Short mmCIF file of C-alpha atoms and ligand atoms in Angstrom, two decimals:
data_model
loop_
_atom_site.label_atom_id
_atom_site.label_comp_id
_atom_site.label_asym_id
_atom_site.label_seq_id
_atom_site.Cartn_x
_atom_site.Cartn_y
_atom_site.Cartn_z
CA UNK A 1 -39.85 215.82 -47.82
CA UNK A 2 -43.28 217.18 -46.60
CA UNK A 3 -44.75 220.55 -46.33
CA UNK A 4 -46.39 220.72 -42.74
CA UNK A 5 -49.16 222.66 -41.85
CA UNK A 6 -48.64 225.93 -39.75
CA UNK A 7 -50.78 226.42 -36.78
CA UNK A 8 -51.79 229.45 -35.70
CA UNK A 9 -52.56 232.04 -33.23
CA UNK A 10 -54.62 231.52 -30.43
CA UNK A 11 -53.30 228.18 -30.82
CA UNK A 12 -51.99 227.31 -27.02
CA UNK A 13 -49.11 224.44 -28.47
CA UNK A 14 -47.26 227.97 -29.52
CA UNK A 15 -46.94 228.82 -26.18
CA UNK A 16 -45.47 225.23 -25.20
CA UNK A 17 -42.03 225.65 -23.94
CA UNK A 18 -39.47 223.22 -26.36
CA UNK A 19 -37.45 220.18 -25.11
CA UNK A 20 -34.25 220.68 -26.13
CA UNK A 21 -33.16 217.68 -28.66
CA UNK A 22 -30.96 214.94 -26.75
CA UNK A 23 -29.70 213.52 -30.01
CA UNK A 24 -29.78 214.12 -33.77
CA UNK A 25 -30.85 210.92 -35.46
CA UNK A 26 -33.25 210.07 -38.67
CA UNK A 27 -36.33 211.95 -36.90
CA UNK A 28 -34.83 214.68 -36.58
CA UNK A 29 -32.85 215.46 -39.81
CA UNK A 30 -36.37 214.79 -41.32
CA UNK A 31 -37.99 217.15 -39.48
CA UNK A 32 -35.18 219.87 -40.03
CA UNK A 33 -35.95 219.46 -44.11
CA UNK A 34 -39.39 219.06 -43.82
CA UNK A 35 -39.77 222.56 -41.78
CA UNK A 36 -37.09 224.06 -44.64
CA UNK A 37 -39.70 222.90 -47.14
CA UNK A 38 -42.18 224.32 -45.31
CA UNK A 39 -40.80 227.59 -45.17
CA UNK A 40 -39.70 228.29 -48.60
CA UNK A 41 -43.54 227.09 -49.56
CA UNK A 42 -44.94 229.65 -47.14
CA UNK A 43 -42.64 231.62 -48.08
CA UNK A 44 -40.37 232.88 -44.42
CA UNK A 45 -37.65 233.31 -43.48
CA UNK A 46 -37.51 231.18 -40.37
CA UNK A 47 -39.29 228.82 -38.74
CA UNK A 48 -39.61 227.27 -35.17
CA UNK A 49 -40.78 223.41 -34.59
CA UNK A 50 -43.45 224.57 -32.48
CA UNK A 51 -45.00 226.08 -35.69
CA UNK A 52 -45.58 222.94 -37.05
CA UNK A 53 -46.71 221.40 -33.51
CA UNK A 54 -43.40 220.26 -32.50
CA UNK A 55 -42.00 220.90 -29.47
CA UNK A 56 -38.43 220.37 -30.05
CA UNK A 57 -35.69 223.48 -30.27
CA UNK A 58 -35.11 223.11 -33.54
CA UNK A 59 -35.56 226.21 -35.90
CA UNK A 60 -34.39 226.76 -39.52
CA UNK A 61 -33.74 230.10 -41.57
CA UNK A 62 -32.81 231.68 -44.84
CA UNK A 63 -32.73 235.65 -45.29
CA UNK A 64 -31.04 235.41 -49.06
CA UNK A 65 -33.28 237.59 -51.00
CA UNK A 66 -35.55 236.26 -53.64
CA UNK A 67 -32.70 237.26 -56.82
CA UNK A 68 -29.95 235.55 -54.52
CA UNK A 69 -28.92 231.39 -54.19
CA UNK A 70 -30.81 229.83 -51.14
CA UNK A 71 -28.79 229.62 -47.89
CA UNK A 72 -30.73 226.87 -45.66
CA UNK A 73 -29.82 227.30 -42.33
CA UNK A 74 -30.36 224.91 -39.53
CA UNK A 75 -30.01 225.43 -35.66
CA UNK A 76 -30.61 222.55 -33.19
CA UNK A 77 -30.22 223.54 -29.07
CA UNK A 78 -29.93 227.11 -30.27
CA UNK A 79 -28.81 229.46 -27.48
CA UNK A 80 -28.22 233.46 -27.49
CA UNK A 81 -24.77 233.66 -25.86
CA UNK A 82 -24.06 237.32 -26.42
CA UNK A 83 -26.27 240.14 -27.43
CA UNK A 84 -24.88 244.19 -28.72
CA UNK A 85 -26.08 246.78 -26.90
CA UNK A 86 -26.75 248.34 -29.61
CA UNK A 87 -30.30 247.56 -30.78
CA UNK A 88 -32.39 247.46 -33.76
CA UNK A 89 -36.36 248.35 -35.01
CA UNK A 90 -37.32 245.71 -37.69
CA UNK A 91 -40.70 245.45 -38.77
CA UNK A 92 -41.74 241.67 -37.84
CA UNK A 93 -44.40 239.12 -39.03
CA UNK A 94 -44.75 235.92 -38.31
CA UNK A 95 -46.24 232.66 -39.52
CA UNK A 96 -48.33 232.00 -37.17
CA UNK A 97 -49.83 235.59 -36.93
CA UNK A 98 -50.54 235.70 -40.70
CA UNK A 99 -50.57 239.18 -42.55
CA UNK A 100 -49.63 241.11 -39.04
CA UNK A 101 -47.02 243.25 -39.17
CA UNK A 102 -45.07 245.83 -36.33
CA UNK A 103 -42.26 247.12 -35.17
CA UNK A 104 -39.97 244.94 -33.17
CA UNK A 105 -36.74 246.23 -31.24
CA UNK A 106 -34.13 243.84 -30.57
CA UNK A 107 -30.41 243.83 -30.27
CA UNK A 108 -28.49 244.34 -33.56
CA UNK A 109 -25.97 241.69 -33.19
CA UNK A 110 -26.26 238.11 -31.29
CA UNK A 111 -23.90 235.31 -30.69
CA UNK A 112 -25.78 232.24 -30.87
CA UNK A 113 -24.20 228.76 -30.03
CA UNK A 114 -26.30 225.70 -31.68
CA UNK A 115 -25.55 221.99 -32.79
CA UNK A 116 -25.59 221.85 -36.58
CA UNK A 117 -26.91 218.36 -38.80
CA UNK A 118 -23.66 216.39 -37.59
CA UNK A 119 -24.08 217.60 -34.17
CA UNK A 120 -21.25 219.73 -33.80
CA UNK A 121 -21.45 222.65 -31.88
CA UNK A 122 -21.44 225.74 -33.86
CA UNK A 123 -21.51 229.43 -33.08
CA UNK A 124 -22.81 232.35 -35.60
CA UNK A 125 -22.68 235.96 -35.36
CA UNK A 126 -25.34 237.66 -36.92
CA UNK A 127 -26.76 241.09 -37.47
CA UNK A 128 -28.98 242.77 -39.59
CA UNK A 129 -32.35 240.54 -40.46
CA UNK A 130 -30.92 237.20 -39.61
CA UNK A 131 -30.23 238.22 -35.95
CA UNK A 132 -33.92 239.73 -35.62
CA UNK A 133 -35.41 236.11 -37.11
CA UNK A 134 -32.83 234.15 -34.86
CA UNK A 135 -34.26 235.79 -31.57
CA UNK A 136 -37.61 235.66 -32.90
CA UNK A 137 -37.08 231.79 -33.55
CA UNK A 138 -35.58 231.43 -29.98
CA UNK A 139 -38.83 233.22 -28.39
CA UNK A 140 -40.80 230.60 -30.08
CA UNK A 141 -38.68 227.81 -28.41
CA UNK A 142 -39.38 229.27 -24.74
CA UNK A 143 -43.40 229.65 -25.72
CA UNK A 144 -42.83 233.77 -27.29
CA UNK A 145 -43.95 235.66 -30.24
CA UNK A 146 -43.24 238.56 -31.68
CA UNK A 147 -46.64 240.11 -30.48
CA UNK A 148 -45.15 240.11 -26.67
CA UNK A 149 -42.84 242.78 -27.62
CA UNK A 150 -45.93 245.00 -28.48
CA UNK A 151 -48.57 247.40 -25.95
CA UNK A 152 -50.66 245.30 -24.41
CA UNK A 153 -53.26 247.36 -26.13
CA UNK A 154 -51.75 246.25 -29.78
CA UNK A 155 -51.49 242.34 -28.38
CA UNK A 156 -54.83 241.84 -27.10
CA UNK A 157 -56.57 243.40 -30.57
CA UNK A 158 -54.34 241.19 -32.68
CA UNK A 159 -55.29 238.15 -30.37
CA UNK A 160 -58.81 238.87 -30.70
CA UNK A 161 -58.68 239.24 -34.04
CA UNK A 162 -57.06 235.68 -34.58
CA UNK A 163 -59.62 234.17 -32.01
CA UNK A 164 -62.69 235.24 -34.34
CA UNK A 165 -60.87 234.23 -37.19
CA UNK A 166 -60.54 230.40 -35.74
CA UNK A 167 -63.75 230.54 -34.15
CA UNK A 168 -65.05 231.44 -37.82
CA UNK A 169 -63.08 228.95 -39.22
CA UNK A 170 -64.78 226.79 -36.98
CA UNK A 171 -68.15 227.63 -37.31
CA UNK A 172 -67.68 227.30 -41.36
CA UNK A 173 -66.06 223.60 -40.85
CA UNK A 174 -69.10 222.06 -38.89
CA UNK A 175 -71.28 223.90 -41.38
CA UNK A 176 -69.11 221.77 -44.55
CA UNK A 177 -69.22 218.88 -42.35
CA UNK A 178 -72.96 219.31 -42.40
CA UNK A 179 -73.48 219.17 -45.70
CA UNK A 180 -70.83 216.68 -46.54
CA UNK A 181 -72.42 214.52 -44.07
O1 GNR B 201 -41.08 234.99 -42.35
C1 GNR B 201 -40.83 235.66 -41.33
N1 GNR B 201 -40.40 236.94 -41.47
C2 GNR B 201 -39.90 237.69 -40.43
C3 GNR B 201 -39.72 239.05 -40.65
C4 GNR B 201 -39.19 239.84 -39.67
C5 GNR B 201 -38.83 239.30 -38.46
C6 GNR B 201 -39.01 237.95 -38.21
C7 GNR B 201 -39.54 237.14 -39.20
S1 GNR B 201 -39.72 235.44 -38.91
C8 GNR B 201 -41.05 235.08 -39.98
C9 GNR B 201 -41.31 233.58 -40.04
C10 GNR B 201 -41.75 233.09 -38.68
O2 GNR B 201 -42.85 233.21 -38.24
N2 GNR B 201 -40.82 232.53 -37.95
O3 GNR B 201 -41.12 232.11 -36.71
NI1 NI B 202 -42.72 233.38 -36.01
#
């Protein structure tokens, strides 16, 4: 088991588009406990391989609450195959966008048809907050994040506001380096 590091917005590998998994061998199950590691440490509620700079559909997920058992959840290939009509406003952060949060609406309910560890195909319904992370874990698979939903005028401050951040972070690395060398 490994905690992996997170990347982070304006990082351009999140808006890679995933290869879908062709089959579910050692690598793979690895990865799948390493990113469930990696999100209870954070702590989430989902994660997407591209958020540890993997580009494979692969996502994992647990919405028990802090006071209830753990419920890993793993989804390899996941596709939406039915969404409600009827949709939903949940406020979303994500990972990668640390400490950013905004209303998201979505639909309420989605089928979502997935290959599980043994690669059986699988199908979940799911409402309430675990169908609002499973669509946000899907938009990370085809390159999205939450922050596409928003104004363009909301998007482009938040991206701005990441890209100073990293240039920052930057800036204060070669400075360490510097000194360290
Ligand atoms: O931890 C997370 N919380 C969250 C809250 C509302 C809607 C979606 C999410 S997913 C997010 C973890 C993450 O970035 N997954 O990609
Ligand atoms: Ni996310």
């Amino acid at each position: 088991m490994a905690i992996l590091p997170i990347i982070r917005l304006p990082d351009p590998r999140l808006r890679l588009v995933s290869e879908p998994v062709a089959r579910i061998d050692g690598e793979i199950l690895q990865l799948l406990d390493d990113m469930l590691e990696t999100m209870y440490e954070a702590p989430g509620v989902g994660l997407a391989a591209i958020q540890v700079a993997v580009a494979k559909r692969v996502i994992v997920a647990d919405t028990a609450r802090g006071d209830e058992p753990k419920t890993p959840l793993v989804f390899v290939n996941p596709e939406i195959v039915w969404a409600s009509e009827e949709l939903n406003v949940y406020q979303e952060g994500c990972l990668s966008v640390p400490e950013y949060y905004e209303d998201v609406e979505r639909p309420a309910r989605v089928r979502v048809r997935f290959l599980d560890r043994e690669a059986r195909t699988q199908e979940i319904e799911a409402d309430g907050l675990l169908a609002t992370v499973l669509q946000h874990e899907i938009d990370h698979l085809e390159g999205g994040l939450f922050i596409d939903h928003l104004s363009r005028l909301k998007r482009e401050r938040v991206v701005k506001k990441f890209t100073k951040a990293a240039r920052e972070r930057s800036a204060a690395a070669q400075v360490q380096d510097r000194v360290e060398a």
